[in-house]
Each structure stands twice: as C-alpha cells, then as structure tokens.
PDB file of C-alpha atoms and ligand atoms in Angstrom:
ATOM      1  CA  UNK J   1       0.000   0.000   0.000  1.00  0.00           C
ATOM      2  CA  UNK J   2       1.343   3.433  -0.916  1.00  0.00           C
ATOM      3  CA  UNK J   3       1.364   6.009   1.876  1.00  0.00           C
ATOM      4  CA  UNK J   4      -0.576   9.259   1.752  1.00  0.00           C
ATOM      5  CA  UNK J   5       1.748  12.281   1.681  1.00  0.00           C
ATOM      6  CA  UNK J   6       0.942  15.963   2.188  1.00  0.00           C
ATOM      7  CA  UNK J   7       3.956  18.135   1.397  1.00  0.00           C
ATOM      8  CA  UNK J   8       3.970  21.889   2.034  1.00  0.00           C
ATOM      9  CA  UNK J   9       5.996  24.088  -0.308  1.00  0.00           C
ATOM     10  CA  UNK J  10       6.382  27.413   1.446  1.00  0.00           C
ATOM     11  CA  UNK J  11       8.275  28.863  -1.548  1.00  0.00           C
ATOM     12  CA  UNK J  12       9.982  32.223  -0.735  1.00  0.00           C
ATOM     13  CA  UNK J  13       7.860  32.905   2.343  1.00  0.00           C
ATOM     14  CA  UNK J  14       8.589  33.030   6.102  1.00  0.00           C
ATOM     15  CA  UNK J  15      11.759  34.093   7.918  1.00  0.00           C
ATOM     16  CA  UNK J  16      13.909  32.302  10.507  1.00  0.00           C
ATOM     17  CA  UNK J  17      12.087  34.412  13.122  1.00  0.00           C
ATOM     18  CA  UNK J  18       8.580  33.198  12.270  1.00  0.00           C
ATOM     19  CA  UNK J  19       8.963  29.889  10.428  1.00  0.00           C
ATOM     20  CA  UNK J  20       9.376  27.754  13.555  1.00  0.00           C
ATOM     21  CA  UNK J  21       6.176  28.891  15.176  1.00  0.00           C
ATOM     22  CA  UNK J  22       4.201  28.453  11.929  1.00  0.00           C
ATOM     23  CA  UNK J  23       5.622  24.940  11.519  1.00  0.00           C
ATOM     24  CA  UNK J  24       4.746  24.033  15.119  1.00  0.00           C
ATOM     25  CA  UNK J  25       1.191  25.354  14.715  1.00  0.00           C
ATOM     26  CA  UNK J  26       0.701  23.375  11.515  1.00  0.00           C
ATOM     27  CA  UNK J  27       2.304  20.295  13.020  1.00  0.00           C
ATOM     28  CA  UNK J  28       0.119  20.326  16.109  1.00  0.00           C
ATOM     29  CA  UNK J  29      -3.044  20.840  14.057  1.00  0.00           C
ATOM     30  CA  UNK J  30      -2.383  18.034  11.560  1.00  0.00           C
ATOM     31  CA  UNK J  31      -1.724  15.048  13.820  1.00  0.00           C
ATOM     32  CA  UNK J  32      -3.517  12.508  11.611  1.00  0.00           C
ATOM     33  CA  UNK J  33      -2.265   8.920  11.787  1.00  0.00           C
ATOM     34  CA  UNK J  34      -1.202   7.394   8.505  1.00  0.00           C
ATOM     35  CA  UNK J  35      -0.318  10.662   6.745  1.00  0.00           C
ATOM     36  CA  UNK J  36       3.283  11.564   5.964  1.00  0.00           C
ATOM     37  CA  UNK J  37       3.623  15.334   6.496  1.00  0.00           C
ATOM     38  CA  UNK J  38       6.532  17.241   5.016  1.00  0.00           C
ATOM     39  CA  UNK J  39       7.228  20.973   5.366  1.00  0.00           C
ATOM     40  CA  UNK J  40       9.592  22.545   2.825  1.00  0.00           C
ATOM     41  CA  UNK J  41      10.559  26.047   3.992  1.00  0.00           C
ATOM     42  CA  UNK J  42      13.237  28.304   2.451  1.00  0.00           C
ATOM     43  CA  UNK J  43      16.821  27.115   3.102  1.00  0.00           C
ATOM     44  CA  UNK J  44      17.416  29.772   5.739  1.00  0.00           C
ATOM     45  CA  UNK J  45      14.419  28.525   7.745  1.00  0.00           C
ATOM     46  CA  UNK J  46      15.294  24.805   7.677  1.00  0.00           C
ATOM     47  CA  UNK J  47      17.020  24.852  11.065  1.00  0.00           C
ATOM     48  CA  UNK J  48      14.263  26.858  12.765  1.00  0.00           C
ATOM     49  CA  UNK J  49      11.578  24.564  11.363  1.00  0.00           C
ATOM     50  CA  UNK J  50      13.499  21.416  12.266  1.00  0.00           C
ATOM     51  CA  UNK J  51      14.006  22.636  15.846  1.00  0.00           C
ATOM     52  CA  UNK J  52      10.330  23.563  16.195  1.00  0.00           C
ATOM     53  CA  UNK J  53       9.174  20.187  14.897  1.00  0.00           C
ATOM     54  CA  UNK J  54      11.234  18.268  17.447  1.00  0.00           C
ATOM     55  CA  UNK J  55       8.575  19.318  19.953  1.00  0.00           C
ATOM     56  CA  UNK J  56       6.621  16.139  20.842  1.00  0.00           C
ATOM     57  CA  UNK J  57       3.274  17.901  20.427  1.00  0.00           C
ATOM     58  CA  UNK J  58       3.540  17.751  16.674  1.00  0.00           C
ATOM     59  CA  UNK J  59       3.887  13.964  16.405  1.00  0.00           C
ATOM     60  CA  UNK J  60       0.807  12.189  15.096  1.00  0.00           C
ATOM     61  CA  UNK J  61      -0.852   9.482  17.186  1.00  0.00           C
ATOM     62  CA  UNK J  62       1.025   6.838  15.199  1.00  0.00           C
ATOM     63  CA  UNK J  63       4.278   8.412  16.373  1.00  0.00           C
ATOM     64  CA  UNK J  64       5.133  10.011  13.056  1.00  0.00           C
ATOM     65  CA  UNK J  65       6.580  13.480  13.256  1.00  0.00           C
ATOM     66  CA  UNK J  66       6.581  16.144  10.580  1.00  0.00           C
ATOM     67  CA  UNK J  67       9.493  15.814   8.194  1.00  0.00           C
ATOM     68  CA  UNK J  68      11.470  18.690   6.762  1.00  0.00           C
ATOM     69  CA  UNK J  69      12.319  19.175   3.107  1.00  0.00           C
ATOM     70  CA  UNK J  70      14.351  21.618   1.039  1.00  0.00           C
ATOM     71  CA  UNK J  71      12.919  23.264  -2.066  1.00  0.00           C
ATOM     72  CA  UNK J  72      15.970  22.724  -4.250  1.00  0.00           C
ATOM     73  CA  UNK J  73      19.461  21.229  -4.236  1.00  0.00           C
ATOM     74  CA  UNK J  74      22.594  21.629  -6.354  1.00  0.00           C
ATOM     75  CA  UNK J  75      23.726  18.752  -8.521  1.00  0.00           C
ATOM     76  CA  UNK J  76      27.403  18.895  -7.494  1.00  0.00           C
ATOM     77  CA  UNK J  77      28.675  17.838  -4.063  1.00  0.00           C
ATOM     78  CA  UNK J  78      30.833  20.963  -3.474  1.00  0.00           C
ATOM     79  CA  UNK J  79      32.808  23.603  -5.322  1.00  0.00           C
ATOM     80  CA  UNK J  80      32.718  27.061  -6.884  1.00  0.00           C
ATOM     81  CA  UNK J  81      28.945  27.472  -7.116  1.00  0.00           C
ATOM     82  CA  UNK J  82      28.186  30.763  -5.398  1.00  0.00           C
ATOM     83  CA  UNK J  83      24.886  30.830  -3.582  1.00  0.00           C
ATOM     84  CA  UNK J  84      24.177  27.122  -4.064  1.00  0.00           C
ATOM     85  CA  UNK J  85      23.510  24.359  -1.523  1.00  0.00           C
ATOM     86  CA  UNK J  86      24.600  20.751  -2.021  1.00  0.00           C
ATOM     87  CA  UNK J  87      22.764  17.638  -0.915  1.00  0.00           C
ATOM     88  CA  UNK J  88      25.465  16.859   1.656  1.00  0.00           C
ATOM     89  CA  UNK J  89      24.942  20.292   3.241  1.00  0.00           C
ATOM     90  CA  UNK J  90      21.325  19.379   3.964  1.00  0.00           C
ATOM     91  CA  UNK J  91      22.426  16.583   6.279  1.00  0.00           C
ATOM     92  CA  UNK J  92      20.759  17.154   9.640  1.00  0.00           C
ATOM     93  CA  UNK J  93      18.505  19.870   8.200  1.00  0.00           C
ATOM     94  CA  UNK J  94      16.257  18.048   5.735  1.00  0.00           C
ATOM     95  CA  UNK J  95      15.305  14.494   4.815  1.00  0.00           C
ATOM     96  CA  UNK J  96      13.286  15.433   1.720  1.00  0.00           C
ATOM     97  CA  UNK J  97      13.920  17.704  -1.249  1.00  0.00           C
ATOM     98  CA  UNK J  98      11.801  19.055  -4.103  1.00  0.00           C
ATOM     99  CA  UNK J  99      13.439  19.035  -7.541  1.00  0.00           C
ATOM    100  CA  UNK J 100      12.167  20.290 -10.880  1.00  0.00           C
ATOM    101  CA  UNK J 101       9.519  22.663  -9.553  1.00  0.00           C
ATOM    102  CA  UNK J 102       8.018  24.582 -12.479  1.00  0.00           C
ATOM    103  CA  UNK J 103       9.000  27.900 -10.870  1.00  0.00           C
ATOM    104  CA  UNK J 104      12.644  26.811 -11.024  1.00  0.00           C
ATOM    105  CA  UNK J 105      12.244  25.532 -14.581  1.00  0.00           C
ATOM    106  CA  UNK J 106      10.760  28.977 -15.434  1.00  0.00           C
ATOM    107  CA  UNK J 107      12.959  31.302 -13.333  1.00  0.00           C
ATOM    108  CA  UNK J 108      16.270  29.444 -13.182  1.00  0.00           C
ATOM    109  CA  UNK J 109      16.050  27.794 -16.599  1.00  0.00           C
ATOM    110  CA  UNK J 110      16.353  24.297 -15.158  1.00  0.00           C
ATOM    111  CA  UNK J 111      16.279  21.597 -17.815  1.00  0.00           C
ATOM    112  CA  UNK J 112      15.209  17.984 -17.440  1.00  0.00           C
ATOM    113  CA  UNK J 113      18.841  16.924 -17.787  1.00  0.00           C
ATOM    114  CA  UNK J 114      19.922  19.217 -14.928  1.00  0.00           C
ATOM    115  CA  UNK J 115      16.968  18.134 -12.798  1.00  0.00           C
ATOM    116  CA  UNK J 116      18.009  14.520 -13.367  1.00  0.00           C
ATOM    117  CA  UNK J 117      21.473  15.360 -12.016  1.00  0.00           C
ATOM    118  CA  UNK J 118      19.947  16.997  -8.955  1.00  0.00           C
ATOM    119  CA  UNK J 119      17.775  13.947  -8.444  1.00  0.00           C
ATOM    120  CA  UNK J 120      20.765  11.636  -8.505  1.00  0.00           C
ATOM    121  CA  UNK J 121      22.706  13.910  -6.131  1.00  0.00           C
ATOM    122  CA  UNK J 122      19.774  13.885  -3.740  1.00  0.00           C
ATOM    123  CA  UNK J 123      19.466  10.123  -4.027  1.00  0.00           C
ATOM    124  CA  UNK J 124      23.171   9.643  -3.313  1.00  0.00           C
ATOM    125  CA  UNK J 125      22.819  11.756  -0.166  1.00  0.00           C
ATOM    126  CA  UNK J 126      19.879   9.670   1.048  1.00  0.00           C
ATOM    127  CA  UNK J 127      17.239  12.367   0.579  1.00  0.00           C
ATOM    128  CA  UNK J 128      13.671  11.496  -0.344  1.00  0.00           C
ATOM    129  CA  UNK J 129      12.958  13.361  -3.540  1.00  0.00           C
ATOM    130  CA  UNK J 130       9.765  14.933  -4.872  1.00  0.00           C
ATOM    131  CA  UNK J 131      10.203  15.281  -8.629  1.00  0.00           C
ATOM    132  CA  UNK J 132       7.780  17.814 -10.139  1.00  0.00           C
ATOM    133  CA  UNK J 133       6.437  17.432 -13.653  1.00  0.00           C
ATOM    134  CA  UNK J 134       3.553  19.089 -15.471  1.00  0.00           C
ATOM    135  CA  UNK J 135       2.383  20.649 -18.684  1.00  0.00           C
ATOM    136  CA  UNK J 136       1.596  24.226 -19.747  1.00  0.00           C
ATOM    137  CA  UNK J 137      -1.992  25.222 -20.552  1.00  0.00           C
ATOM    138  CA  UNK J 138      -1.547  25.216 -24.321  1.00  0.00           C
ATOM    139  CA  UNK J 139      -0.008  21.756 -24.090  1.00  0.00           C
ATOM    140  CA  UNK J 140      -3.079  20.439 -22.263  1.00  0.00           C
ATOM    141  CA  UNK J 141      -5.472  22.193 -24.578  1.00  0.00           C
ATOM    142  CA  UNK J 142      -3.768  20.692 -27.614  1.00  0.00           C
ATOM    143  CA  UNK J 143      -3.954  17.179 -26.128  1.00  0.00           C
ATOM    144  CA  UNK J 144      -0.210  16.881 -25.499  1.00  0.00           C
ATOM    145  CA  UNK J 145      -0.177  16.847 -21.684  1.00  0.00           C
ATOM    146  CA  UNK J 146       0.725  13.179 -21.276  1.00  0.00           C
ATOM    147  CA  UNK J 147       3.395  13.336 -23.980  1.00  0.00           C
ATOM    148  CA  UNK J 148       4.980  16.373 -22.304  1.00  0.00           C
ATOM    149  CA  UNK J 149       5.084  14.722 -18.886  1.00  0.00           C
ATOM    150  CA  UNK J 150       6.408  11.503 -20.432  1.00  0.00           C
ATOM    151  CA  UNK J 151       9.218  13.519 -22.036  1.00  0.00           C
ATOM    152  CA  UNK J 152       9.991  15.308 -18.757  1.00  0.00           C
ATOM    153  CA  UNK J 153      10.252  11.999 -16.888  1.00  0.00           C
ATOM    154  CA  UNK J 154      12.454  10.491 -19.577  1.00  0.00           C
ATOM    155  CA  UNK J 155      14.618  13.617 -19.574  1.00  0.00           C
ATOM    156  CA  UNK J 156      15.038  13.532 -15.798  1.00  0.00           C
ATOM    157  CA  UNK J 157      15.222   9.782 -15.210  1.00  0.00           C
ATOM    158  CA  UNK J 158      16.127   8.309 -18.568  1.00  0.00           C
ATOM    159  CA  UNK J 159      19.882   8.659 -18.200  1.00  0.00           C
ATOM    160  CA  UNK J 160      19.801   6.937 -14.827  1.00  0.00           C
ATOM    161  CA  UNK J 161      20.014   3.241 -14.237  1.00  0.00           C
ATOM    162  CA  UNK J 162      16.798   3.031 -12.248  1.00  0.00           C
ATOM    163  CA  UNK J 163      17.488  -0.577 -11.393  1.00  0.00           C
ATOM    164  CA  UNK J 164      20.731   0.534  -9.767  1.00  0.00           C
ATOM    165  CA  UNK J 165      19.083   3.506  -8.050  1.00  0.00           C
ATOM    166  CA  UNK J 166      16.503   1.110  -6.659  1.00  0.00           C
ATOM    167  CA  UNK J 167      13.527   2.261  -4.698  1.00  0.00           C
ATOM    168  CA  UNK J 168      14.485   1.475  -1.095  1.00  0.00           C
ATOM    169  CA  UNK J 169      11.973   0.507   1.486  1.00  0.00           C
ATOM    170  CA  UNK J 170       9.468  -0.882  -0.998  1.00  0.00           C
ATOM    171  CA  UNK J 171       6.815  -3.112   0.464  1.00  0.00           C
ATOM    172  CA  UNK J 172       3.721  -2.527   2.562  1.00  0.00           C
ATOM    173  CA  UNK J 173       3.636   0.944   4.013  1.00  0.00           C
ATOM    174  CA  UNK J 174       7.124   1.884   2.925  1.00  0.00           C
ATOM    175  CA  UNK J 175       7.976   5.283   1.492  1.00  0.00           C
ATOM    176  CA  UNK J 176      10.362   4.971  -1.435  1.00  0.00           C
ATOM    177  CA  UNK J 177      13.022   7.607  -2.099  1.00  0.00           C
ATOM    178  CA  UNK J 178      11.207   8.887  -5.179  1.00  0.00           C
ATOM    179  CA  UNK J 179       7.825  10.629  -5.220  1.00  0.00           C
ATOM    180  CA  UNK J 180       6.414  12.284  -8.334  1.00  0.00           C
ATOM    181  CA  UNK J 181       4.335  15.453  -8.063  1.00  0.00           C
ATOM    182  CA  UNK J 182       2.090  16.044 -11.058  1.00  0.00           C
ATOM    183  CA  UNK J 183       1.702  19.822 -11.131  1.00  0.00           C
ATOM    184  CA  UNK J 184       0.049  21.276 -14.216  1.00  0.00           C
ATOM    185  CA  UNK J 185       1.790  24.634 -14.596  1.00  0.00           C
ATOM    186  CA  UNK J 186      -1.473  26.451 -15.363  1.00  0.00           C
ATOM    187  CA  UNK J 187      -2.863  25.342 -11.974  1.00  0.00           C
ATOM    188  CA  UNK J 188       0.032  26.544  -9.801  1.00  0.00           C
ATOM    189  CA  UNK J 189      -0.865  29.620  -7.791  1.00  0.00           C
ATOM    190  CA  UNK J 190      -3.763  30.438 -10.118  1.00  0.00           C
ATOM    191  CA  UNK J 191      -6.712  29.162  -8.100  1.00  0.00           C
ATOM    192  CA  UNK J 192      -7.491  26.818 -11.016  1.00  0.00           C
ATOM    193  CA  UNK J 193      -7.202  23.094 -10.406  1.00  0.00           C
ATOM    194  CA  UNK J 194      -7.062  20.120 -12.710  1.00  0.00           C
ATOM    195  CA  UNK J 195     -10.010  17.748 -12.609  1.00  0.00           C
ATOM    196  CA  UNK J 196      -9.496  14.722 -10.411  1.00  0.00           C
ATOM    197  CA  UNK J 197     -10.086  12.385 -13.354  1.00  0.00           C
ATOM    198  CA  UNK J 198      -7.432  14.158 -15.438  1.00  0.00           C
ATOM    199  CA  UNK J 199      -4.915  13.999 -12.577  1.00  0.00           C
ATOM    200  CA  UNK J 200      -5.679  10.286 -12.157  1.00  0.00           C
ATOM    201  CA  UNK J 201      -5.205   9.669 -15.869  1.00  0.00           C
ATOM    202  CA  UNK J 202      -1.858  11.454 -15.636  1.00  0.00           C
ATOM    203  CA  UNK J 203      -0.839   9.333 -12.622  1.00  0.00           C
ATOM    204  CA  UNK J 204      -1.521   6.246 -14.733  1.00  0.00           C
ATOM    205  CA  UNK J 205       0.537   7.678 -17.584  1.00  0.00           C
ATOM    206  CA  UNK J 206       3.385   8.517 -15.186  1.00  0.00           C
ATOM    207  CA  UNK J 207       3.489   4.945 -13.909  1.00  0.00           C
ATOM    208  CA  UNK J 208       3.487   3.616 -17.471  1.00  0.00           C
ATOM    209  CA  UNK J 209       6.539   5.749 -18.193  1.00  0.00           C
ATOM    210  CA  UNK J 210       8.234   4.491 -15.031  1.00  0.00           C
ATOM    211  CA  UNK J 211       7.613   0.914 -16.171  1.00  0.00           C
ATOM    212  CA  UNK J 212       9.064   1.731 -19.595  1.00  0.00           C
ATOM    213  CA  UNK J 213      12.136   3.225 -17.896  1.00  0.00           C
ATOM    214  CA  UNK J 214      12.696   0.063 -15.857  1.00  0.00           C
ATOM    215  CA  UNK J 215      11.660   1.342 -12.433  1.00  0.00           C
ATOM    216  CA  UNK J 216      11.863  -1.510  -9.907  1.00  0.00           C
ATOM    217  CA  UNK J 217       8.364  -2.630  -8.960  1.00  0.00           C
ATOM    218  CA  UNK J 218       7.054  -1.159 -12.205  1.00  0.00           C
ATOM    219  CA  UNK J 219       6.434   2.193 -10.570  1.00  0.00           C
ATOM    220  CA  UNK J 220       3.479   0.891  -8.565  1.00  0.00           C
ATOM    221  CA  UNK J 221       5.272   1.717  -5.313  1.00  0.00           C
ATOM    222  CA  UNK J 222       6.064   5.294  -6.362  1.00  0.00           C
ATOM    223  CA  UNK J 223       3.663   7.794  -4.790  1.00  0.00           C
ATOM    224  CA  UNK J 224       2.136  10.288  -7.225  1.00  0.00           C
ATOM    225  CA  UNK J 225       0.933  13.563  -5.693  1.00  0.00           C
ATOM    226  CA  UNK J 226      -1.217  16.223  -7.273  1.00  0.00           C
ATOM    227  CA  UNK J 227      -0.186  19.877  -6.955  1.00  0.00           C
ATOM    228  CA  UNK J 228      -1.795  23.046  -8.220  1.00  0.00           C
ATOM    229  CA  UNK J 229      -3.965  25.368  -6.092  1.00  0.00           C
ATOM    230  CA  UNK J 230      -4.937  22.571  -3.695  1.00  0.00           C
ATOM    231  CA  UNK J 231      -7.067  23.758  -0.762  1.00  0.00           C
ATOM    232  CA  UNK J 232      -9.136  22.058   1.917  1.00  0.00           C
ATOM    233  CA  UNK J 233     -12.100  22.527  -0.447  1.00  0.00           C
ATOM    234  CA  UNK J 234     -10.501  20.882  -3.477  1.00  0.00           C
ATOM    235  CA  UNK J 235      -8.360  18.106  -1.964  1.00  0.00           C
ATOM    236  CA  UNK J 236     -11.203  15.545  -1.861  1.00  0.00           C
ATOM    237  CA  UNK J 237     -11.474  15.455  -5.631  1.00  0.00           C
ATOM    238  CA  UNK J 238      -7.871  14.251  -5.877  1.00  0.00           C
ATOM    239  CA  UNK J 239      -7.791  11.902  -2.911  1.00  0.00           C
ATOM    240  CA  UNK J 240     -10.927  10.200  -4.255  1.00  0.00           C
ATOM    241  CA  UNK J 241      -8.691   8.863  -7.038  1.00  0.00           C
ATOM    242  CA  UNK J 242      -6.899   5.668  -5.941  1.00  0.00           C
ATOM    243  CA  UNK J 243      -3.903   6.498  -8.138  1.00  0.00           C
ATOM    244  CA  UNK J 244      -3.299   9.847  -6.372  1.00  0.00           C
ATOM    245  CA  UNK J 245      -1.411   9.562  -3.090  1.00  0.00           C
ATOM    246  CA  UNK J 246      -1.612  13.059  -1.669  1.00  0.00           C
ATOM    247  CA  UNK J 247      -0.740  16.624  -2.534  1.00  0.00           C
ATOM    248  CA  UNK J 248       2.069  19.121  -2.899  1.00  0.00           C
ATOM    249  CA  UNK J 249       0.523  22.289  -1.506  1.00  0.00           C
ATOM    250  CA  UNK J 250       1.849  25.794  -2.105  1.00  0.00           C
ATOM    251  CA  UNK J 251      -0.148  28.860  -1.103  1.00  0.00           C
ATOM    252  CA  UNK J 252      -2.560  27.035   1.189  1.00  0.00           C
ATOM    253  CA  UNK J 253       0.309  25.418   3.087  1.00  0.00           C
ATOM    254  CA  UNK J 254       1.065  28.730   4.824  1.00  0.00           C
ATOM    255  CA  UNK J 255      -2.404  28.738   6.407  1.00  0.00           C
ATOM    256  CA  UNK J 256      -2.830  26.470   9.436  1.00  0.00           C
ATOM    257  CA  UNK J 257      -6.619  26.220   8.941  1.00  0.00           C
ATOM    258  CA  UNK J 258      -6.130  25.079   5.368  1.00  0.00           C
ATOM    259  CA  UNK J 259      -3.444  22.569   6.300  1.00  0.00           C
ATOM    260  CA  UNK J 260      -5.622  21.208   9.098  1.00  0.00           C
ATOM    261  CA  UNK J 261      -8.460  20.671   6.605  1.00  0.00           C
ATOM    262  CA  UNK J 262      -6.241  19.133   3.943  1.00  0.00           C
ATOM    263  CA  UNK J 263      -4.487  16.726   6.313  1.00  0.00           C
ATOM    264  CA  UNK J 264      -7.783  15.776   8.020  1.00  0.00           C
ATOM    265  CA  UNK J 265      -9.110  14.662   4.634  1.00  0.00           C
ATOM    266  CA  UNK J 266      -5.828  12.912   3.882  1.00  0.00           C
ATOM    267  CA  UNK J 267      -6.194  11.072   7.201  1.00  0.00           C
ATOM    268  CA  UNK J 268      -9.615   9.797   6.184  1.00  0.00           C
ATOM    269  CA  UNK J 269      -8.187   8.572   2.891  1.00  0.00           C
ATOM    270  CA  UNK J 270      -5.272   6.896   4.664  1.00  0.00           C
ATOM    271  CA  UNK J 271      -7.660   5.109   7.025  1.00  0.00           C
ATOM    272  CA  UNK J 272      -9.933   4.011   4.185  1.00  0.00           C
ATOM    273  CA  UNK J 273      -7.036   2.706   2.087  1.00  0.00           C
ATOM    274  CA  UNK J 274      -5.520   0.934   5.082  1.00  0.00           C
ATOM    275  CA  UNK J 275      -8.896  -0.696   5.725  1.00  0.00           C
ATOM    276  CA  UNK J 276      -9.056  -1.900   2.140  1.00  0.00           C
ATOM    277  CA  UNK J 277      -5.499  -3.139   2.416  1.00  0.00           C
ATOM    278  CA  UNK J 278      -6.177  -4.969   5.681  1.00  0.00           C
ATOM    279  CA  UNK J 279      -3.521  -3.032   7.599  1.00  0.00           C
ATOM    280  CA  UNK J 280      -3.986  -0.648  10.490  1.00  0.00           C
ATOM    281  CA  UNK J 281      -3.994   3.050   9.670  1.00  0.00           C
ATOM    282  CA  UNK J 282      -1.725   3.600  12.625  1.00  0.00           C
ATOM    283  CA  UNK J 283       1.021   1.258  11.451  1.00  0.00           C
ATOM    284  CA  UNK J 284       4.238   3.217  11.422  1.00  0.00           C
ATOM    285  CA  UNK J 285       5.726   3.220   7.909  1.00  0.00           C
ATOM    286  CA  UNK J 286       9.069   1.641   7.141  1.00  0.00           C
ATOM    287  CA  UNK J 287      11.308   4.481   6.032  1.00  0.00           C
ATOM    288  CA  UNK J 288      13.843   2.909   3.731  1.00  0.00           C
TER     289      UNK J 288
HETATM  290  C1  PEP Z 301       3.453  24.424  -5.587  1.00  0.00           C
HETATM  291  O1  PEP Z 301       4.152  25.363  -5.233  1.00  0.00           O
HETATM  292  O2  PEP Z 301       3.964  23.344  -5.823  1.00  0.00           O
HETATM  293  C2  PEP Z 301       2.013  24.630  -5.712  1.00  0.00           C
HETATM  294  C3  PEP Z 301       1.293  23.637  -6.120  1.00  0.00           C
HETATM  295  O3  PEP Z 301       1.540  25.889  -5.409  1.00  0.00           O
HETATM  296  P1  PEP Z 301      -0.004  26.306  -5.217  1.00  0.00           P
HETATM  297  O4  PEP Z 301      -0.629  25.262  -4.316  1.00  0.00           O
HETATM  298  O5  PEP Z 301       0.032  27.639  -4.619  1.00  0.00           O
HETATM  299  O6  PEP Z 301      -0.653  26.270  -6.563  1.00  0.00           O
END
C-alpha cells in the first residue's frame, strides 16, 4: 500500500524568526495517523523549522513526526557554485527535497537533464525526492499533456540506471526515495485546479513511463501527488482517485486552517485505504 503524503511548499515565504512557530502550529493541528507530512521552507528557515518540529506535540498518534524538506538542491557535491547548496549540506537539516519545480524551470532555466542530475545527487545523499512534472496550458489544450510529462520523466530519469538507483523501502507501508508530483503549470498559484479524473489519468501515464524506464516494482510503489492550487475545499477530488497519493501544496500550506483541513481529509483517505489493504492506519511506515 502506498502512503498518503501531504507536502507543504512554502516557496519564498517566512523568515527564521517566524517559520518555527508556523511549523509548530501546523504540526500540532495536523496530527492525523497514517499521513506523511513534510514541510519545505526556504533554506534559511530549515534549522528553525526542524528545531520547532522536534517538539513532541507535533507527532501524530502513530508516532510520526513532521518531516522537513528543502525546495531545491545543487547537482554537485561541493565547489565554486556561489549561492548554491549541495545535498550533503542538507544533512541534519532536511530528509526530503523538491526538484524540478516549475518555478525553477521557469525562473532558473532548469532543464530535465539538470533536474536529473539533482535527483541523482539527492538520491546519493539519502534524501527522499519529490520530482515535479507538469504541462503548460496550451499543451493540455492541444492534447499533449501526457506526452509532455512523459518527455519530462524520460529527460530527468532516462539517463539513470533506475534498477541501480533502486527504490528502497518498498513493500507494505514503505515510502520509497522517489515521489512524483504532477503539477500542471497552469494550476500553480492560479486558483485553477485540474479535474481529479485528469490527474488520475496522468498518474496512470506517469506509472506507465516508469515501467518503460525500468523502475523496480514497475512504478506501482512510487507515490504520485497532485499539486496546483490545492485547498481544503478541493483536496477531496484528488484523494478520491486511488492512483493519487496526496498533494504538494503551495499557497494554502502557509495557512494552518487550510493545512488542518487538507491533512484531516488525507487522514480519512489513509484510514480508508488501510482498511481496504487490511492493515492498520496507525502502522508506522518503514522508512527505507
Ligand atoms: C506548488 O508550489 O507546488 C504549488 C502547487 O503551489 P499552489 O498550491 O500555490 O498552486
């Protein structure tokens, strides 16, 4: 059974002075068993958020705490890369990282090939990686959305020996190192969302590409999240789809009320899927 994941992308918001208290508030209001919660603040807030989340009050009733993620990572381990942060530098600060976010593709000119290098650097450092993919509006409207996402995945993952990268921790309840976030670019920060059925169709297409690329387990163990203007009002549409395993949340993730609503619904989905699977919702996941 794939775990349900709600990841918060705070983008370029919060400061070291206020990030810890926001993280603690969100953590203590989202204590649903069976849901993996990840907060991805700006680099400079990682330490403050990590410290705040060590507080026992934020652990869910299944003992799971809130995990911390970075929003980006450099592809090289060290060197003359002014202003950059390597995967090794995140040791002790983050256990997850987002790569390939459309805002970085747009603003920093990141290509699939570069994102693939970041992904492998993150993997080598033992970070769980959320790889973002998604089409532009004109690409969806012209019926090319699945082809675009297929090409992005091949560009990011195709050069890698996925068999050698492995998945780690596969099996019931495990969280593999790779998670894919399907984020249609036209839905990010716009208040527009994809339809649940379209996101589910894309999740199926993503897993077909992973199979074609030789992903161990055929990609069935890889969680696929939806991202794009998710709120507590829209999350149900996505979690109702068995192929969608949670959400990457941007704007709404800065609002504790919204996060409480989103994770509450994710908790219901986790419990329902665990019931179908014959396992207890409160089983602690194996973190490979
Ligand atoms: C994101 O940043 O990944 C995102 C989906 O943002 P928003 O929820 O604001 O659309």
